[in-house]
Amino acid sequence: MGSCCSAQASNTYPPSAPNNANASSRAHINQPGSQGMGTRPSTNASTQSAANRPGPQDLTRHPTKNLKIPIWASSPSRTWTRNQIDEERVAFFDTRVSGRPEIWQTIRAALEVLWSGGDANDSDGGIATAQLILTAAGITVPGGNLAGNVYDSFGELYPLPPEIVSDPTDLVEPSAEQQDDVENKSEEGGEELDEESLRLKREDKGKGVLRAEDMMEIQVKLSYEGDKRLKVAISREDSVRLVNRRIFDDSGLAPPKRIKLAYMGRILEESKTLDAQGFNENDVLNGFVLG
């Protein structure tokens, strides 16, 4: 008994070496994550590099400058006739695969205004009208040149070659025979406008008898109304010119304001009906308020 007690008394402190080793192991395993990351300087360096790298440029902050029609000449190896330019423009918009289709349609609508030189009331060749169409769709032209940089509201680029935007200064004139064809078509168009004027007077006086099946209600989104839609009752036989007048009257607008209708990215011809231009009455027309 005495020897047993003596052994216990001499062992005053418990063995510490194994416990210290375990504590050291636990401390190594349970080190804070920040200390562990300190052994990976390459990761920190790459993270800092990414943080310091400038992000993508916000192109939507670039204000649109006043549109300028590019002036250019054909190259010695490539000349353009009227028909070639027209065919090239049709093919260009029919073959776009990048970008948003609705943006391409809006760009085309604006260009069609410029190609035609605008309305008779436009003193700037339709530039203000084209500018309004682009602005309403959130399209920006930072340099003002449509043949330069054109961006949508997300900053995506829509490149346009100069021949798509404007005619060259050295456009090849058509032959005498081709010129006769153009003049004949212009005369036919004049007759159509005369007939339309008579029809407007007849319809305004109430001499035309309209049947219920000939009527339809259209929806128009005016450029100054945001997403608000105006509903207007028209006849299927109404020309776009008369539809414009009905929309104008129902909208409460006053001169010198006027309306230009567009559908599926195209400015509608005023001498034709909506049905003749492929309009679906379930769709919404875009009305650009000008003036």
XYZ file of C-alpha atoms in Angstrom, residues 158-270:
113
model
C -25.516 47.208 -85.044
C -23.077 47.918 -87.891
C -24.436 49.542 -91.044
C -22.427 49.831 -94.283
C -22.663 53.247 -95.983
C -24.599 51.879 -98.980
C -27.345 50.760 -96.607
C -27.677 54.235 -95.106
C -27.413 56.571 -98.094
C -26.755 56.709 -101.831
C -23.257 57.338 -103.172
C -22.526 60.704 -104.723
C -21.705 58.963 -108.012
C -24.810 56.790 -108.293
C -25.066 55.502 -111.867
C -28.073 56.971 -113.645
C -30.601 54.563 -115.206
C -30.948 54.295 -118.942
C -33.580 56.292 -120.845
C -35.852 53.251 -120.989
C -35.592 52.690 -117.248
C -36.281 56.372 -116.625
C -39.492 56.143 -118.653
C -40.646 53.251 -116.465
C -40.011 55.287 -113.330
C -41.967 58.262 -114.680
C -44.883 56.025 -115.662
C -45.042 54.608 -112.147
C -44.971 58.119 -110.702
C -47.908 59.147 -112.879
C -49.860 56.087 -111.771
C -49.136 57.001 -108.160
C -50.477 60.509 -108.780
C -53.733 59.103 -110.125
C -54.000 56.906 -107.055
C -53.591 59.913 -104.785
C -56.312 61.798 -106.700
C -58.699 58.877 -106.266
C -57.827 58.732 -102.583
C -58.644 62.419 -102.151
C -62.088 61.866 -103.652
C -62.625 58.876 -101.409
C -61.698 60.875 -98.322
C -64.295 63.509 -99.197
C -66.942 60.874 -99.897
C -66.327 59.058 -96.608
C -66.204 62.255 -94.594
C -69.627 63.240 -95.965
C -71.058 59.881 -94.899
C -72.016 58.706 -98.383
C -70.266 55.386 -97.914
C -72.354 52.629 -96.303
C -70.247 50.635 -93.829
C -71.188 47.124 -92.786
C -70.301 45.638 -89.401
C -68.051 43.019 -90.966
C -66.113 45.783 -92.719
C -65.187 47.419 -89.414
C -62.324 46.563 -87.081
C -60.805 48.002 -83.933
C -57.084 48.673 -84.018
C -54.645 49.380 -81.199
C -52.017 52.089 -81.577
C -49.103 52.827 -79.268
C -48.191 56.491 -79.675
C -44.558 57.455 -79.154
C -45.292 60.022 -76.415
C -47.680 57.787 -74.444
C -45.224 55.083 -73.344
C -46.956 51.690 -73.252
C -50.456 53.184 -73.302
C -52.535 51.940 -76.236
C -55.196 53.900 -78.072
C -58.121 51.954 -79.556
C -59.646 53.286 -82.764
C -62.503 51.903 -84.877
C -61.822 51.990 -88.624
C -63.031 50.429 -91.845
C -60.942 47.755 -93.510
C -61.189 49.853 -96.670
C -59.683 52.922 -95.018
C -56.322 53.950 -96.375
C -53.513 54.523 -93.892
C -53.926 58.241 -94.581
C -57.505 58.114 -93.327
C -56.500 55.862 -90.413
C -53.930 58.494 -89.463
C -56.641 61.138 -89.431
C -58.910 59.043 -87.211
C -56.069 58.334 -84.771
C -55.139 62.016 -84.772
C -58.705 63.053 -83.937
C -59.135 60.446 -81.180
C -55.758 61.203 -79.591
C -56.540 64.855 -78.945
C -53.453 66.045 -80.795
C -53.454 69.392 -82.565
C -51.523 70.796 -85.540
C -48.678 71.056 -86.309
C -48.442 67.595 -84.756
C -48.895 64.680 -87.141
C -48.677 60.898 -86.977
C -46.599 58.422 -88.930
C -47.718 54.792 -88.613
C -45.300 51.861 -88.559
C -45.913 48.120 -88.474
C -43.350 45.338 -87.993
C -40.534 47.841 -88.341
C -41.820 49.368 -91.591
C -43.323 52.785 -92.213
C -46.734 52.150 -93.753
C -47.641 53.596 -97.126
C -50.446 56.104 -96.687
